[in-house]
Coordinates of C-alpha atoms in Angstrom, one line a residue:
X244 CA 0.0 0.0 0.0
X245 CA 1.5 3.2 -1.1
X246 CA 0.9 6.9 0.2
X247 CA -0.4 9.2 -2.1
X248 CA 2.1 12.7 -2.5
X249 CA 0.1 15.6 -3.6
X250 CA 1.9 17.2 -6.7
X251 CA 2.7 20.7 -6.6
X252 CA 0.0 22.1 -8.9
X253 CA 1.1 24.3 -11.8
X254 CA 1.4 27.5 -11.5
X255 CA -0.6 29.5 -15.2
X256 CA 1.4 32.8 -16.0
X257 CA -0.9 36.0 -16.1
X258 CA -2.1 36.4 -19.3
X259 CA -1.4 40.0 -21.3
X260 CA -4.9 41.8 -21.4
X261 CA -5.1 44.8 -24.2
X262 CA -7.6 47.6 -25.4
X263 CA -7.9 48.4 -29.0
X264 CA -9.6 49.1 -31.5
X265 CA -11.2 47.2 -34.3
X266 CA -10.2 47.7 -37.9
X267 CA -11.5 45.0 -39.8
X268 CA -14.1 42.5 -39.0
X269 CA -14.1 41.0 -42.9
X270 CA -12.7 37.5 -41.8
X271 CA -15.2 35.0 -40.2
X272 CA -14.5 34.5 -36.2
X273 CA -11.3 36.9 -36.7
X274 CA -11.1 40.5 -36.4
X275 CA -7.7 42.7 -36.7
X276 CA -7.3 44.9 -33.9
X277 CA -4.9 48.2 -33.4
X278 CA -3.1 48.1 -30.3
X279 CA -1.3 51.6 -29.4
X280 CA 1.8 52.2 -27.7
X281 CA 2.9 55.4 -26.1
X282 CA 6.7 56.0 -25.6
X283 CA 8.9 58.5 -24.9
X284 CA 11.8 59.4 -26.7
X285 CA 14.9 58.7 -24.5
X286 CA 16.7 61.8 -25.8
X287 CA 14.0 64.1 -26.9
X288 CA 11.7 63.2 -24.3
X289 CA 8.4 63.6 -27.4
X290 CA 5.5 61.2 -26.7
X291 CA 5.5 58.8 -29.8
X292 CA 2.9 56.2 -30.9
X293 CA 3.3 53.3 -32.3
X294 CA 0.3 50.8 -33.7
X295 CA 0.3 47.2 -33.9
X296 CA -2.0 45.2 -35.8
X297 CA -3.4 41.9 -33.9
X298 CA -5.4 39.1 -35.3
X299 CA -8.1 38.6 -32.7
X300 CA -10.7 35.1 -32.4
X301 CA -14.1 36.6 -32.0
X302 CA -16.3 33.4 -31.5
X303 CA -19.4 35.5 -32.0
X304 CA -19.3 37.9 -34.6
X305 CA -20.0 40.6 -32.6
X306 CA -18.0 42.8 -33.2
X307 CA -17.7 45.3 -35.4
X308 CA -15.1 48.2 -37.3
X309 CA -14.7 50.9 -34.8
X310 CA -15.3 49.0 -31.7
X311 CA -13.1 49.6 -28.8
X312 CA -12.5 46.3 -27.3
X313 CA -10.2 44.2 -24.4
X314 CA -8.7 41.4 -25.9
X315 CA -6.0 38.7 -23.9
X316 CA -3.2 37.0 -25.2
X317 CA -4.0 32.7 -25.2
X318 CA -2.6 29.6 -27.3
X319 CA -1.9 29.8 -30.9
X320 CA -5.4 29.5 -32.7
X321 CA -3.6 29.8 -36.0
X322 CA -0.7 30.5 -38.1
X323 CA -1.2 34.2 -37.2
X324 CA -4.1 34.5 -34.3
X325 CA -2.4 34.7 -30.4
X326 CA -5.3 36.7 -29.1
X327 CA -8.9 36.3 -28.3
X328 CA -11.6 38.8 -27.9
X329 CA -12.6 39.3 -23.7
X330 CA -15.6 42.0 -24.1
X331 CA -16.6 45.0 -25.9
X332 CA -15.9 47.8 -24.2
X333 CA -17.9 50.4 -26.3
X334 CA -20.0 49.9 -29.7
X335 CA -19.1 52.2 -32.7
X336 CA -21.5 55.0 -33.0

């Protein structure tokens, strides 16, 4: 008769959690979102943006160009897709 040992469960890494902003919703159950990035110049000290594009899994359809959503970073889903959509945060008008 043997003791069980309770193994050491593992430990999931916080996932990254983004707001953007949709700019296409053409694909079905993908949407490509811009993610902006605010930095200052180390020398100049000028606030600079920079966009990245993200392919996003919306399950739903829901949403749609203009939408400000939160999106959080999960498995690959595809050659391209790392994200998927969390909520929208605010319809376009």
């Amino acid at each position: 008769m043997s003791e069980q040992t309770d193994t050491p469960t593992e430990v999931r890494s916080t996932r990254k959690v983004r707001e953007g902003y949709v700019v296409s919703d053409k694909m079905d159950k993908t949407v490509v979102v811009a993610l902006e990035d605010r930095k200052k110049h180390s020398l100049y000290g000028k606030v600079m943006r920079t966009t990245t594009k993200v392919k996003v899994h919306d399950e739903a359809n829901a949403a749609g160009v203009g939408d400000r959503v939160q999106i959080m970073e999960t498995r690959p889903l595809s050659a391209t897709k790392r994200w998927r959509l969390v909520e929208i945060l605010e319809k376009a008008k």
